[in-house]
mmCIF file of C-alpha atoms and ligand atoms in Angstrom:
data_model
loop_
_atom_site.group_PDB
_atom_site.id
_atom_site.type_symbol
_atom_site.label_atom_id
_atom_site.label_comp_id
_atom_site.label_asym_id
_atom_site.label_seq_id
_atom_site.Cartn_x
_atom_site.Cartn_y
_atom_site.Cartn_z
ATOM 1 C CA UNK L 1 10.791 7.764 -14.585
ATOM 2 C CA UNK L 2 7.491 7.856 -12.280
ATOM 3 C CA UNK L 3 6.201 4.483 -11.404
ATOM 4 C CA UNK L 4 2.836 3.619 -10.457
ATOM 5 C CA UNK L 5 2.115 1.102 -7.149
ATOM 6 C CA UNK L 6 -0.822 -0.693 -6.499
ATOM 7 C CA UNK L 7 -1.728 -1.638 -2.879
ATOM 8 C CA UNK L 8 -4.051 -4.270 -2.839
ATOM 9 C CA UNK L 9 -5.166 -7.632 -1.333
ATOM 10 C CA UNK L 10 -8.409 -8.826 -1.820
ATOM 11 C CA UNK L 11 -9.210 -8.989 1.938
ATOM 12 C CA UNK L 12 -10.156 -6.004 3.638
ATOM 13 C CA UNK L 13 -8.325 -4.788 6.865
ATOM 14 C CA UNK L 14 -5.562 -6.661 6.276
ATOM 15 C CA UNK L 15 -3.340 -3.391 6.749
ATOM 16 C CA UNK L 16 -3.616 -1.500 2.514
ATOM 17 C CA UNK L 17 -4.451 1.842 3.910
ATOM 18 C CA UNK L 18 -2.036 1.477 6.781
ATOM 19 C CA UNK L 19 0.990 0.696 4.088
ATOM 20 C CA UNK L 20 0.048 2.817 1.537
ATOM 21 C CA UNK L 21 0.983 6.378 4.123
ATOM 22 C CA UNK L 22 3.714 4.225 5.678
ATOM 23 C CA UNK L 23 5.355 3.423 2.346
ATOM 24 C CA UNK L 24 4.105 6.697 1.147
ATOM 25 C CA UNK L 25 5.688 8.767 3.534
ATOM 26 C CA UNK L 26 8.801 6.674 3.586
ATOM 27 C CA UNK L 27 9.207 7.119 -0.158
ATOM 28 C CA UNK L 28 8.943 10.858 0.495
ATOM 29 C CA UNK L 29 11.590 11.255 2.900
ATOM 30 C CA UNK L 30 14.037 9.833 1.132
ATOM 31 C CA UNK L 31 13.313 12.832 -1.481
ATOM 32 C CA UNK L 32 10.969 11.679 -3.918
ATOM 33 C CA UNK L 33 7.428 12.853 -5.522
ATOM 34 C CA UNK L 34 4.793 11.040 -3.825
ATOM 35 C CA UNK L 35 1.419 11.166 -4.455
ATOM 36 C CA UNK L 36 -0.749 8.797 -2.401
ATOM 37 C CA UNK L 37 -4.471 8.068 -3.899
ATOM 38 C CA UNK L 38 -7.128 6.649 -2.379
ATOM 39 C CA UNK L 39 -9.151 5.065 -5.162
ATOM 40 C CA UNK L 40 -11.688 3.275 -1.379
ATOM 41 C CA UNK L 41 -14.656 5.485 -2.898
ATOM 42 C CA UNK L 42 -17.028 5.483 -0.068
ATOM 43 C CA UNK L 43 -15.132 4.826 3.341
ATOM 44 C CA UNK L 44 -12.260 7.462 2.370
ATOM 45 C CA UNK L 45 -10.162 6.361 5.212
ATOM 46 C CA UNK L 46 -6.769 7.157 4.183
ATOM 47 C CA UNK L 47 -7.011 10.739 4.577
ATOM 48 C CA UNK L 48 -7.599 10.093 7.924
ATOM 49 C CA UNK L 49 -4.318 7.897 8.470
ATOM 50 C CA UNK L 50 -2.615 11.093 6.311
ATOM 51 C CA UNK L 51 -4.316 13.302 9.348
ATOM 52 C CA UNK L 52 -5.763 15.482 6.023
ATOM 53 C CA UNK L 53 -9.303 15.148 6.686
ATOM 54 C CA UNK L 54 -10.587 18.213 7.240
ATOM 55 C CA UNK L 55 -8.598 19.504 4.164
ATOM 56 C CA UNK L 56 -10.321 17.484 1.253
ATOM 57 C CA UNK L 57 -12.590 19.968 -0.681
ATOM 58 C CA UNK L 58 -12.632 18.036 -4.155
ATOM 59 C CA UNK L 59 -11.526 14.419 -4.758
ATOM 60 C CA UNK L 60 -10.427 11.910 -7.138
ATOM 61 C CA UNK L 61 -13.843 11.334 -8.583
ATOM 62 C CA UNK L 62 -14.344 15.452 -9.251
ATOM 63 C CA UNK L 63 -10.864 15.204 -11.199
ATOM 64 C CA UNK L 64 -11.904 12.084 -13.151
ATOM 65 C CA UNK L 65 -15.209 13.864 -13.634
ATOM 66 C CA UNK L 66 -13.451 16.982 -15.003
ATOM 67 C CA UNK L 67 -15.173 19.167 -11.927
ATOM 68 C CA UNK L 68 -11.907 20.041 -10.671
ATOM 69 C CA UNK L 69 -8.251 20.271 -11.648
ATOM 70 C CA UNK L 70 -5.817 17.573 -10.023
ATOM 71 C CA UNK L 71 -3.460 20.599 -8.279
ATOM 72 C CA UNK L 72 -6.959 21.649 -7.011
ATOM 73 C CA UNK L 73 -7.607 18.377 -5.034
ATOM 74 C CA UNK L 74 -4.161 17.232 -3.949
ATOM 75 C CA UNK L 75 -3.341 18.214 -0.793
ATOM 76 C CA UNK L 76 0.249 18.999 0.358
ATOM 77 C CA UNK L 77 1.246 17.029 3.562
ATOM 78 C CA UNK L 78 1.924 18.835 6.234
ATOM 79 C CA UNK L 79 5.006 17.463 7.402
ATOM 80 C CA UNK L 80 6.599 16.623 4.013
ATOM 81 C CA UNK L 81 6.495 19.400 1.003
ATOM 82 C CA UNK L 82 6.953 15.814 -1.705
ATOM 83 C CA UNK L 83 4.113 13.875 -0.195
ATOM 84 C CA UNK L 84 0.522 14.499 -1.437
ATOM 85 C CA UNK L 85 -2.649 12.943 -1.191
ATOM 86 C CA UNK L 86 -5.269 12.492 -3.914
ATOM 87 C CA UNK L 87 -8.605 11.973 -1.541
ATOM 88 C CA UNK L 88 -11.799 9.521 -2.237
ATOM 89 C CA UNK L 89 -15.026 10.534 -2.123
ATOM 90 C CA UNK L 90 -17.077 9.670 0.535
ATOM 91 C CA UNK L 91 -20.474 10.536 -0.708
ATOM 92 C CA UNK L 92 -20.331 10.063 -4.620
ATOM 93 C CA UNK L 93 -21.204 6.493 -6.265
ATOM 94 C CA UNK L 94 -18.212 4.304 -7.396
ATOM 95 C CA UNK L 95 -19.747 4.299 -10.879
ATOM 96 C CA UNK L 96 -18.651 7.945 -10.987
ATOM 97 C CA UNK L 97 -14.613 6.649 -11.482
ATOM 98 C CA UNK L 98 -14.520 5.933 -15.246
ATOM 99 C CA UNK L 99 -11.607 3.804 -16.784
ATOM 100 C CA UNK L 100 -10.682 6.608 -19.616
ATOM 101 C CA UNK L 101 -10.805 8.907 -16.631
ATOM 102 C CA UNK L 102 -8.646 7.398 -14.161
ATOM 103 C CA UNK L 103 -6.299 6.528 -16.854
ATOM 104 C CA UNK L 104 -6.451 10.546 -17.453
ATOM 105 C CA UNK L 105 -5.641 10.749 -14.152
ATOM 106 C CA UNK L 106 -2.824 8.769 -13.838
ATOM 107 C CA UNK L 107 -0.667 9.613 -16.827
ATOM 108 C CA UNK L 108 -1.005 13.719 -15.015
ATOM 109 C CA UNK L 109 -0.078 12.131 -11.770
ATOM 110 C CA UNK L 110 3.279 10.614 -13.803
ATOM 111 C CA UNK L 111 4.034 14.006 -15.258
ATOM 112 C CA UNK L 112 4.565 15.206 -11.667
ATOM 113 C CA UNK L 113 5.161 12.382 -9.127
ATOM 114 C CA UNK L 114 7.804 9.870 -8.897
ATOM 115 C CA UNK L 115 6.081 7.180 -7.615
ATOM 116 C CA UNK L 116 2.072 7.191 -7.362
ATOM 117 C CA UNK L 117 0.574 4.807 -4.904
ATOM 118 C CA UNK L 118 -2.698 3.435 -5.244
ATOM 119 C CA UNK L 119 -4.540 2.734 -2.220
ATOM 120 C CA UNK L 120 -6.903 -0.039 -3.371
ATOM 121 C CA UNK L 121 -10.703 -1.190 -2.230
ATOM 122 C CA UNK L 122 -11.262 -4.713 -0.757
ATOM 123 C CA UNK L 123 -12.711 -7.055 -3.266
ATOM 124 C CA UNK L 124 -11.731 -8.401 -6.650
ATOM 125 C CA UNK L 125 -14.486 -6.118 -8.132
ATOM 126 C CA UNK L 126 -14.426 -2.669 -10.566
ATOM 127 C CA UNK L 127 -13.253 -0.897 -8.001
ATOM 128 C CA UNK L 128 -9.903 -3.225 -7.527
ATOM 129 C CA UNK L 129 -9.376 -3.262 -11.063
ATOM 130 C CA UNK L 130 -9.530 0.481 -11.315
ATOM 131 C CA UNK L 131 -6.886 0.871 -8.480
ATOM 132 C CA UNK L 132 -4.454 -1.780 -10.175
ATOM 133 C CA UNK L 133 -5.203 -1.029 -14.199
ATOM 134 C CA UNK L 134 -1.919 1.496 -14.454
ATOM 135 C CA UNK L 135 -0.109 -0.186 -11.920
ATOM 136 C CA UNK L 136 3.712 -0.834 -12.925
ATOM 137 C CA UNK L 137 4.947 -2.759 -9.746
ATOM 138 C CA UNK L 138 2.053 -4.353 -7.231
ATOM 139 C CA UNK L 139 2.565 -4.691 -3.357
ATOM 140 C CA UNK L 140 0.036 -7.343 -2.202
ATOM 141 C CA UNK L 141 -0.915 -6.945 1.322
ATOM 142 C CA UNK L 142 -1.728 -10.178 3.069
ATOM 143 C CA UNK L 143 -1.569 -11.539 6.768
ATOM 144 C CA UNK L 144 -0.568 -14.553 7.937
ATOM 145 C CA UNK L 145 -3.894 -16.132 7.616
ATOM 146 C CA UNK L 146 -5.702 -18.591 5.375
ATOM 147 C CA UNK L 147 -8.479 -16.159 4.173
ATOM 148 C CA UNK L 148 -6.107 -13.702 3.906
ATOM 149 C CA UNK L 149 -3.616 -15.530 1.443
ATOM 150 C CA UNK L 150 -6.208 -16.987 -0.513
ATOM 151 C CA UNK L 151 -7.732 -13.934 -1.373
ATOM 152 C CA UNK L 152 -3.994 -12.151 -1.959
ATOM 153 C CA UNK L 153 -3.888 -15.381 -4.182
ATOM 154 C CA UNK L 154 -6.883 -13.998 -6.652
ATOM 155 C CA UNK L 155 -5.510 -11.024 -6.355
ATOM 156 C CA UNK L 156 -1.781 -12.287 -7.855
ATOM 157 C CA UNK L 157 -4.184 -13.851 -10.740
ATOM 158 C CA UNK L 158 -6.310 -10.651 -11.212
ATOM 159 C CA UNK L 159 -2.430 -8.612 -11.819
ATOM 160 C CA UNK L 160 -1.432 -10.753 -13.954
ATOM 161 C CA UNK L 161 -4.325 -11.022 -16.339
ATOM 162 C CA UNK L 162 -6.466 -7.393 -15.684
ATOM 163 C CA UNK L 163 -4.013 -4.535 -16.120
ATOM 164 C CA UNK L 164 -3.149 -2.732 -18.666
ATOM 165 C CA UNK L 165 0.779 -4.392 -18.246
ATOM 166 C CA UNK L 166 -0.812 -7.924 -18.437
ATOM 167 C CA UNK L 167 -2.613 -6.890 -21.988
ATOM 168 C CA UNK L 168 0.268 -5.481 -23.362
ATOM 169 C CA UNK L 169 2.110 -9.012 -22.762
ATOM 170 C CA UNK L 170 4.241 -7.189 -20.088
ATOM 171 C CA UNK L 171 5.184 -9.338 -16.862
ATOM 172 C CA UNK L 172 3.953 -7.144 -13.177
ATOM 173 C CA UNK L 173 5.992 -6.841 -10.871
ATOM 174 C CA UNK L 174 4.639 -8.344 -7.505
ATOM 175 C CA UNK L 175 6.159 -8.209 -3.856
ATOM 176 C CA UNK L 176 4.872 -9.449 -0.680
ATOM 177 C CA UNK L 177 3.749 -7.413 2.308
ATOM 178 C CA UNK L 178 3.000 -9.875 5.282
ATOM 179 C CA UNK L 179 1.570 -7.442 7.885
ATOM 180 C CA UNK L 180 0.044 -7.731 11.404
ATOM 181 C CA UNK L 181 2.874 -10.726 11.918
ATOM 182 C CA UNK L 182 2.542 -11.719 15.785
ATOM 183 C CA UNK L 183 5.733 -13.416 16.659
ATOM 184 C CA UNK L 184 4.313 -14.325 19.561
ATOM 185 C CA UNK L 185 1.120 -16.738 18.081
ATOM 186 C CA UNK L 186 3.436 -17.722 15.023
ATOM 187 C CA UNK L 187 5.731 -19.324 17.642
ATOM 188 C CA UNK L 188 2.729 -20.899 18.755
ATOM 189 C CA UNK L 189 1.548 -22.263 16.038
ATOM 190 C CA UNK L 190 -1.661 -19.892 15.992
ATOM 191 C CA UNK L 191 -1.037 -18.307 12.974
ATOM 192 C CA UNK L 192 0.856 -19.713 9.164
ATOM 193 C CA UNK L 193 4.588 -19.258 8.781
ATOM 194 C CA UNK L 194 6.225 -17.171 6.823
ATOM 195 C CA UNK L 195 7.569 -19.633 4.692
ATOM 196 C CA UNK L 196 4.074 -21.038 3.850
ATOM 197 C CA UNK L 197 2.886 -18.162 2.693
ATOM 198 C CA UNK L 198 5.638 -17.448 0.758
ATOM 199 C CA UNK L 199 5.230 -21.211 -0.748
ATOM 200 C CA UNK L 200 2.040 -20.446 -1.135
ATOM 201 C CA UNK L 201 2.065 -17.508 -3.006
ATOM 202 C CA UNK L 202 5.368 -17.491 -4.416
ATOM 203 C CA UNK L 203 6.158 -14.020 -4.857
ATOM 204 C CA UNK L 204 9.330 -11.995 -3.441
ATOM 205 C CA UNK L 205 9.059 -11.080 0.069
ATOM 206 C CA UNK L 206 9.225 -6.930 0.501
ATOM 207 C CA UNK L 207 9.244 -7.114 4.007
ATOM 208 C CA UNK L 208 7.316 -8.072 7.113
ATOM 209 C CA UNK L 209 5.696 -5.516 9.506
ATOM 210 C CA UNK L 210 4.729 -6.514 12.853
ATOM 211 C CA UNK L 211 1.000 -6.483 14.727
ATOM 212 C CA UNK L 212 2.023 -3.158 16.834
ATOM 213 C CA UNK L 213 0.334 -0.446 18.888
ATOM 214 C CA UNK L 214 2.633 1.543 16.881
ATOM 215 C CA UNK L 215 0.218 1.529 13.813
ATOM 216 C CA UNK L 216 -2.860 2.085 15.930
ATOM 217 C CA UNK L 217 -1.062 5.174 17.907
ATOM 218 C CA UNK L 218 0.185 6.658 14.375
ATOM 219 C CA UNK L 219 -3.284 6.158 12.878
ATOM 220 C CA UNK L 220 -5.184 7.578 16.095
ATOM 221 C CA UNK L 221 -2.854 10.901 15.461
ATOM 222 C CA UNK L 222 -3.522 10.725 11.741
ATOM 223 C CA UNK L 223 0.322 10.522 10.583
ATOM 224 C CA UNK L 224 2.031 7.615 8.843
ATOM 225 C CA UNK L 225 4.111 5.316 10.728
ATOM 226 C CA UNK L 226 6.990 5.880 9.754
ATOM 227 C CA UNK L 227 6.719 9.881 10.596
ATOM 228 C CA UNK L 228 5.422 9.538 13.511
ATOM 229 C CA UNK L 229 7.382 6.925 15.157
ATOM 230 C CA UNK L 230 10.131 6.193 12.926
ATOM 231 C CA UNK L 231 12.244 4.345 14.980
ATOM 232 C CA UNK L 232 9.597 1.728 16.344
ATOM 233 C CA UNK L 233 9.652 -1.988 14.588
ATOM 234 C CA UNK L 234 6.941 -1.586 12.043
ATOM 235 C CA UNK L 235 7.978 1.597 10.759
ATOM 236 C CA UNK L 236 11.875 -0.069 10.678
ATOM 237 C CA UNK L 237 9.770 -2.617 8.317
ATOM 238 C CA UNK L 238 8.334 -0.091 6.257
ATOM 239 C CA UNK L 239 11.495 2.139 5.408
ATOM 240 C CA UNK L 240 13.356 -1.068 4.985
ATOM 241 C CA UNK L 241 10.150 -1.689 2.442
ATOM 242 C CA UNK L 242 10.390 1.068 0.491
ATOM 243 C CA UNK L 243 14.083 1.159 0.254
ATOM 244 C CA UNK L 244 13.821 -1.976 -1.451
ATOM 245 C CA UNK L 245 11.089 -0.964 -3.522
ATOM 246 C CA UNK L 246 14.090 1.294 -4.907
ATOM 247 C CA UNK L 247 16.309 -1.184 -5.613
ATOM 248 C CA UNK L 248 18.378 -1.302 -2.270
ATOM 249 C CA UNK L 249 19.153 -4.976 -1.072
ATOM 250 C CA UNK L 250 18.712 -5.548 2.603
ATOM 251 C CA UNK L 251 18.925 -8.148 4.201
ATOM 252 C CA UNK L 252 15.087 -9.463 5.601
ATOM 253 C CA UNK L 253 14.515 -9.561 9.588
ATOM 254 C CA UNK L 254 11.272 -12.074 10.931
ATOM 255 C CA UNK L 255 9.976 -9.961 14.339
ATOM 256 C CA UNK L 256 10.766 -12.297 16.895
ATOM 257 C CA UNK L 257 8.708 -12.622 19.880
ATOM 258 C CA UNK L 258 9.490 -9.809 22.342
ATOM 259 C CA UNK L 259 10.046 -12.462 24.788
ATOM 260 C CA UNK L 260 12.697 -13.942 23.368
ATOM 261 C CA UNK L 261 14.312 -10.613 22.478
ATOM 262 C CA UNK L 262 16.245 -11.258 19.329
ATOM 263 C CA UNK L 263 15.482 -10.272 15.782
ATOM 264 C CA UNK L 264 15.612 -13.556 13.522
ATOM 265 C CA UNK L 265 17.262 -13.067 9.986
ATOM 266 C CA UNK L 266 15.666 -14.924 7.282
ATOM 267 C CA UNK L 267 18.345 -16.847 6.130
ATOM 268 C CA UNK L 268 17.742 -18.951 2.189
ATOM 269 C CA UNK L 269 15.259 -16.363 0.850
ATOM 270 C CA UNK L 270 16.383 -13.315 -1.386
ATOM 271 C CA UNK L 271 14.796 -10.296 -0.171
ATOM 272 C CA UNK L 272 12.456 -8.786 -3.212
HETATM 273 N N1 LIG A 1 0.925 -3.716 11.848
HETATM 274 C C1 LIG A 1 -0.237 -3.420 12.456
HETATM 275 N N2 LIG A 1 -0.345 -3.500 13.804
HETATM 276 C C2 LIG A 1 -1.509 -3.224 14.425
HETATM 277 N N3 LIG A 1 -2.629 -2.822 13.782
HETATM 278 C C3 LIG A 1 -2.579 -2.713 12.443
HETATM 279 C C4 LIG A 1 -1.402 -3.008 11.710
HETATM 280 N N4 LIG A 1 -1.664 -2.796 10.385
HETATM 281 C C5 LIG A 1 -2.941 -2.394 10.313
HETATM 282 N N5 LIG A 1 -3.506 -2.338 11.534
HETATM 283 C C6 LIG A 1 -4.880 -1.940 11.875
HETATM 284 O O1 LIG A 1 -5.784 -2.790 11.188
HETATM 285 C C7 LIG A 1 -6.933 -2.082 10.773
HETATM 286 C C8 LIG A 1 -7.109 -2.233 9.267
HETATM 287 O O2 LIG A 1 -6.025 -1.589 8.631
HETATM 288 P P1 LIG A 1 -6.202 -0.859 7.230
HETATM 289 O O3 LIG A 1 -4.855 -0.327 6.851
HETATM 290 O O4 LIG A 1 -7.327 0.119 7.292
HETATM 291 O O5 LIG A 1 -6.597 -2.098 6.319
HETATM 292 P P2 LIG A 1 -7.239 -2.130 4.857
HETATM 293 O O6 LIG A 1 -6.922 -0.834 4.193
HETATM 294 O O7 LIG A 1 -6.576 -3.317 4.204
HETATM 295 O O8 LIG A 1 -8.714 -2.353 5.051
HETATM 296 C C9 LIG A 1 -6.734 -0.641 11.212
HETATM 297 O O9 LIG A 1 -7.402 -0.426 12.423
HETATM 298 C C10 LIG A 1 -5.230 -0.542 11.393
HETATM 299 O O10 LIG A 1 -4.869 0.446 12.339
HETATM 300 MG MG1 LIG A 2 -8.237 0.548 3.289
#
């Protein structure tokens, strides 16, 4: 059965686009049907981070629109044959993405995909609710900041009451996706703990992916984490991530501070 995942957060470079390839990709190699889509009309970053710029020709908008065919605009990835992309525009208006035809959209995307992951727009606007309205299972993205939570908080409130689950009386599945953790200023204080935000915004914890050069490297090269360097801490985070996003139970790590050298288990929480 193909599920639908949203991405989202409120809060804007808190790490979506980032998560969605990471997660993406990760759900690929482990052999299923991915198809990653970008509903960011207008910056159209993560085919960048997918490294499939220079191949979009028509986009999510032109399918909705009915000016192209979906096999026409999803692009194969070039490292993995089960991971596509389904681009944004970067010139059309966000007006152009119509509810009956993203909901078009999506139930094609579930005849061929096993999981379809929504890359969503900062903002608790249309766009947001577009990205999220099929959604069966939500991953909110959120970093250990006060902004950051309380907008991931509006978020949780927009999933439960916006989609299309919510209105059929059907509970969403939410996880948590603290990213950009620095053990180094939450040992100092700098930044919340995990526990708050967890407290906070009471919601299982998916898994915890460290501030690393990593990211920027694997985005500079235009390849997911988790391809590119699969073996480095935040990619560890991600696989671990998405295997749990398929049911597997693993047991949680908090990135310690490199200093200290040791990876902390979080002991009294149940991993999501
Ligand atoms: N774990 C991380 N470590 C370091 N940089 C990160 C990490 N996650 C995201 N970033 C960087 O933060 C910026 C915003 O990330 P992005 O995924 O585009 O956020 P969003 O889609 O929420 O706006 C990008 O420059 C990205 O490379
Ligand atoms: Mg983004």
């Amino acid at each position: 059965m193909s599920q639908v995942l949203v991405v989202t957060s409120g809060k804007g470079g808190v790490g979506k686009t980032t998560s969605t390839a990471a997660i993406g990709a990760a759900l690929a190699m482990n052999g299923s049907r991915v198809a990653v889509v970008d509903f960011d009309v207008g910056l159209r970053n993560l085919d960048l981070v997918m490294g499939a710029e220079r191949r979009v020709v028509y986009d999510l908008i032109n399918v909705v629109q009915g000016e192209a065919k979906l096999q026409q605009a999803l692009i194969r990835d070039k490292r993995l044959e089960t991971l596509y992309l389904l681009p944004a525009s970067q010139t059309r208006d966000k007006d152009a993405l119509t509810s009956e035809g993203v909901a078009r959209v999506m139930d094609d995307l579930r005849e061929s995909f096993d999981w379809i992951v929504c890359d969503s727009p900062a903002g608790i606007e249309r766009g947001a609710l577009l990205a999220m309205r099929h959604a069966d299972v939500a991953v909110v993205v959120t970093n250990p900041e006060v902004s950051s939570v309380r907008d991931s908080d509006r978020i949780i409130g927009m999933l439960d009451a916006k989609t299309a689950k919510a209105e059929r009386g059907e509970y969403m599945e939410k996880h948590l996706l603290l990213t950009r953790y620095d053990a180094a200023r939450a040992e100092r204080g700098q930044m919340l703990k995990v526990e708050d935000v967890l407290e906070i915004l009471s919601i299982p914890l998916l898994g915890i992916i460290p501030e690393s050069e990593a990211v920027l490297n694997a985005s500079n090269v235009g390849c997911p984490v988790t391809l590119t360097a699969a073996d480095s801490a935040p990619a560890r985070a991600y696989i671990d991530a998405a295997r749990r996003l398929e049911g597997d139970v693993i047991p949680m790590m908090i990135p310690a501070d490199k200093r200290v050298g040791f990876m902390g288990k979080l002991f009294g929480r149940r991993a999501a």
